[in-house]
GROMACS .gro file of C-alpha atoms in nm:
model
  178
    1MET     CA    1  -4.856   8.407  -9.891
    2ARG     CA    2  -5.143   8.192 -10.013
    3THR     CA    3  -5.396   8.078  -9.755
    4ALA     CA    4  -5.621   7.773  -9.771
    5ALA     CA    5  -5.899   7.723  -9.519
    6PRO     CA    6  -6.094   7.398  -9.497
    7GLY     CA    7  -6.363   7.380  -9.231
    8PRO     CA    8  -6.670   7.203  -9.092
    9LYS     CA    9  -6.988   7.176  -9.294
   10GLY     CA   10  -7.264   7.425  -9.230
   11LYS     CA   11  -7.060   7.706  -9.074
   12TYR     CA   12  -6.926   7.865  -9.392
   13GLY     CA   13  -7.173   8.149  -9.415
   14VAL     CA   14  -7.066   8.300  -9.084
   15HIS     CA   15  -6.706   8.180  -9.061
   16ALA     CA   16  -6.612   8.253  -9.422
   17ARG     CA   17  -6.744   8.609  -9.413
   18THR     CA   18  -6.574   8.673  -9.080
   19VAL     CA   19  -6.239   8.542  -9.207
   20LEU     CA   20  -6.268   8.740  -9.531
   21GLU     CA   21  -6.363   9.062  -9.350
   22THR     CA   22  -6.081   9.035  -9.096
   23TRP     CA   23  -5.745   8.869  -9.143
   24ALA     CA   24  -5.774   8.709  -9.490
   25LYS     CA   25  -5.767   9.043  -9.669
   26ARG     CA   26  -5.413   9.095  -9.538
   27CYS     CA   27  -5.291   8.778  -9.716
   28ASP     CA   28  -5.163   8.795 -10.073
   29ASP     CA   29  -5.429   8.545 -10.175
   30PHE     CA   30  -5.694   8.340  -9.998
   31ILE     CA   31  -5.919   8.048 -10.091
   32PHE     CA   32  -6.161   7.822  -9.905
   33PHE     CA   33  -6.175   7.453  -9.987
   34THR     CA   34  -6.524   7.342  -9.898
   35ASP     CA   35  -6.763   7.050  -9.882
   36SER     CA   36  -7.059   7.292  -9.874
   37PRO     CA   37  -7.181   7.522 -10.152
   38MET     CA   38  -7.074   7.883 -10.094
   39SER     CA   39  -7.169   8.220 -10.229
   40PRO     CA   40  -6.998   8.295 -10.561
   41ASP     CA   41  -6.837   8.608 -10.413
   42ILE     CA   42  -6.636   8.394 -10.168
   43PRO     CA   43  -6.319   8.250 -10.326
   44HIS     CA   44  -6.355   7.874 -10.294
   45ILE     CA   45  -6.324   7.530 -10.446
   46TYR     CA   46  -6.616   7.297 -10.376
   47TRP     CA   47  -6.560   6.923 -10.329
   48LYS     CA   48  -6.906   6.783 -10.258
   49GLU     CA   49  -6.788   6.422 -10.231
   50LEU     CA   50  -6.572   6.494  -9.925
   51SER     CA   51  -6.851   6.601  -9.694
   52SER     CA   52  -6.742   6.479  -9.353
   53ARG     CA   53  -6.458   6.526  -9.108
   54ASP     CA   54  -6.354   6.168  -9.186
   55HIS     CA   55  -6.226   6.298  -9.519
   56SER     CA   56  -6.001   6.574  -9.384
   57TRP     CA   57  -5.682   6.390  -9.483
   58GLU     CA   58  -5.804   6.352  -9.842
   59LYS     CA   59  -5.905   6.720  -9.847
   60ILE     CA   60  -5.555   6.826  -9.740
   61ARG     CA   61  -5.397   6.600 -10.001
   62ARG     CA   62  -5.616   6.759 -10.268
   63ILE     CA   63  -5.549   7.110 -10.142
   64PHE     CA   64  -5.173   7.076 -10.163
   65ARG     CA   65  -5.196   6.892 -10.496
   66HIS     CA   66  -5.400   7.189 -10.622
   67VAL     CA   67  -5.138   7.430 -10.485
   68VAL     CA   68  -4.865   7.263 -10.693
   69ASP     CA   69  -5.067   7.168 -11.003
   70GLY     CA   70  -5.312   7.457 -11.021
   71ILE     CA   71  -5.112   7.761 -10.915
   72GLU     CA   72  -4.807   7.918 -11.068
   73GLU     CA   73  -4.504   7.948 -10.840
   74GLU     CA   74  -4.578   8.299 -10.718
   75TYR     CA   75  -4.617   8.223 -10.348
   76ASP     CA   76  -4.333   8.149 -10.109
   77TRP     CA   77  -4.547   8.037  -9.813
   78TYR     CA   78  -4.874   7.846  -9.780
   79LEU     CA   79  -5.084   7.887  -9.469
   80ARG     CA   80  -5.341   7.618  -9.391
   81ALA     CA   81  -5.594   7.749  -9.140
   82ASP     CA   82  -5.928   7.627  -9.011
   83ASP     CA   83  -6.217   7.860  -9.078
   84ASP     CA   84  -6.246   7.936  -8.706
   85ALA     CA   85  -5.880   8.038  -8.670
   86TYR     CA   86  -5.759   8.396  -8.639
   87VAL     CA   87  -5.417   8.485  -8.775
   88ILE     CA   88  -5.233   8.810  -8.713
   89VAL     CA   89  -5.085   8.822  -9.060
   90GLU     CA   90  -4.836   9.100  -8.985
   91ASN     CA   91  -4.684   8.899  -8.700
   92LEU     CA   92  -4.671   8.590  -8.919
   93ARG     CA   93  -4.493   8.781  -9.196
   94GLU     CA   94  -4.239   8.913  -8.946
   95PHE     CA   95  -4.180   8.561  -8.811
   96LEU     CA   96  -4.139   8.414  -9.162
   97SER     CA   97  -3.900   8.692  -9.269
   98LYS     CA   98  -3.632   8.522  -9.058
   99TYR     CA   99  -3.647   8.208  -9.274
  100SER     CA  100  -3.563   8.134  -9.635
  101SER     CA  101  -3.870   8.042  -9.837
  102LYS     CA  102  -3.636   7.855 -10.072
  103GLU     CA  103  -3.578   7.588  -9.804
  104PRO     CA  104  -3.839   7.335  -9.685
  105HIS     CA  105  -4.006   7.465  -9.368
  106TYR     CA  106  -4.302   7.336  -9.164
  107PHE     CA  107  -4.432   7.563  -8.886
  108GLY     CA  108  -4.720   7.541  -8.643
  109TYR     CA  109  -4.806   7.456  -8.284
  110ARG     CA  110  -4.608   7.136  -8.230
  111TRP     CA  111  -4.753   6.830  -8.060
  112ASN     CA  112  -4.492   6.577  -7.952
  113PHE     CA  113  -4.685   6.253  -7.967
  114PHE     CA  114  -4.803   6.000  -8.230
  115VAL     CA  115  -4.523   6.108  -8.468
  116PRO     CA  116  -4.157   6.068  -8.356
  117HIS     CA  117  -4.057   6.433  -8.417
  118GLY     CA  118  -4.406   6.567  -8.353
  119TYR     CA  119  -4.650   6.730  -8.590
  120ALA     CA  120  -4.803   7.074  -8.629
  121ASP     CA  121  -5.157   7.112  -8.500
  122GLY     CA  122  -5.413   7.115  -8.781
  123GLY     CA  123  -5.574   7.443  -8.675
  124VAL     CA  124  -5.301   7.646  -8.843
  125TYR     CA  125  -4.974   7.548  -9.004
  126ILE     CA  126  -4.742   7.699  -9.262
  127LEU     CA  127  -4.538   7.529  -9.535
  128SER     CA  128  -4.279   7.685  -9.761
  129ARG     CA  129  -4.312   7.620 -10.134
  130PRO     CA  130  -4.032   7.356 -10.130
  131ALA     CA  131  -4.207   7.176  -9.840
  132VAL     CA  132  -4.533   7.169 -10.039
  133GLU     CA  133  -4.351   7.030 -10.344
  134ILE     CA  134  -4.177   6.764 -10.133
  135PHE     CA  135  -4.507   6.674  -9.968
  136ASN     CA  136  -4.664   6.621 -10.310
  137ARG     CA  137  -4.382   6.385 -10.408
  138VAL     CA  138  -4.384   6.184 -10.084
  139MET     CA  139  -4.764   6.171 -10.081
  140LYS     CA  140  -4.745   5.926 -10.372
  141SER     CA  141  -4.537   5.679 -10.168
  142PRO     CA  142  -4.666   5.402  -9.939
  143VAL     CA  143  -4.549   5.603  -9.638
  144CYS     CA  144  -4.833   5.847  -9.710
  145PRO     CA  145  -5.143   5.628  -9.738
  146GLU     CA  146  -5.445   5.741  -9.936
  147HIS     CA  147  -5.701   5.624  -9.679
  148HIS     CA  148  -5.962   5.861  -9.546
  149ARG     CA  149  -5.887   5.975  -9.193
  150ALA     CA  150  -5.986   6.259  -8.970
  151GLU     CA  151  -5.638   6.316  -8.826
  152GLU     CA  152  -5.494   6.507  -9.120
  153ASP     CA  153  -5.244   6.695  -8.904
  154GLN     CA  154  -5.087   6.370  -8.780
  155GLU     CA  155  -5.077   6.228  -9.133
  156MET     CA  156  -4.917   6.547  -9.263
  157GLY     CA  157  -4.653   6.517  -8.988
  158ARG     CA  158  -4.584   6.152  -9.079
  159CYS     CA  159  -4.553   6.223  -9.450
  160LEU     CA  160  -4.326   6.523  -9.407
  161ALA     CA  161  -4.115   6.333  -9.150
  162ALA     CA  162  -4.064   6.057  -9.408
  163ALA     CA  163  -3.906   6.326  -9.628
  164GLY     CA  164  -3.694   6.459  -9.341
  165ILE     CA  165  -3.910   6.766  -9.274
  166HIS     CA  166  -4.015   6.816  -8.912
  167PRO     CA  167  -4.214   7.091  -8.742
  168GLU     CA  168  -3.980   7.368  -8.636
  169ASP     CA  169  -3.979   7.546  -8.303
  170THR     CA  170  -4.197   7.856  -8.327
  171ARG     CA  171  -4.169   7.975  -7.968
  172ASP     CA  172  -4.060   8.331  -7.905
  173GLU     CA  173  -3.749   8.448  -7.717
  174ASN     CA  174  -3.930   8.392  -7.384
  175GLY     CA  175  -4.020   8.034  -7.472
  176SER     CA  176  -4.388   8.120  -7.521
  177ASP     CA  177  -4.592   7.958  -7.797
  178ARG     CA  178  -4.698   8.182  -8.082
   0.00000   0.00000   0.00000
């Protein structure tokens, strides 16, 4: 599982260290994508020109383009998490073990507005490798505009929906959200 964590400017020192010292070390790999310079001992890619929340959609497009173009196919799942999120990686692995990573999957807390089949909340969502590859193909179409927007989670939902990928139900056997 590869994890990417974009986040708000100015909080990286505290948030990045906290994430790295807690749940990130239980991922197979982890990288921050940042609009603020970071310490060289923190795994990150710095994109200075995207230094506001208004560019979050472009950041996500670049992140997933990097995942396909810049990384060999060694990861089955890609977790996108804000730098203030906390993930219980063991529970996530158990949840994902019930699904084939060879099929396109899109998981996260599902909102059912703005996008016909809903979209996964931008705080944390998970894509299988095929879903990331499909996203990269559909992102080049007019259905996935290149404009700069803050609502990257809604745009991700629209683009994946155009390719027939919708957020899946992640509730547990009691109907509770995970």
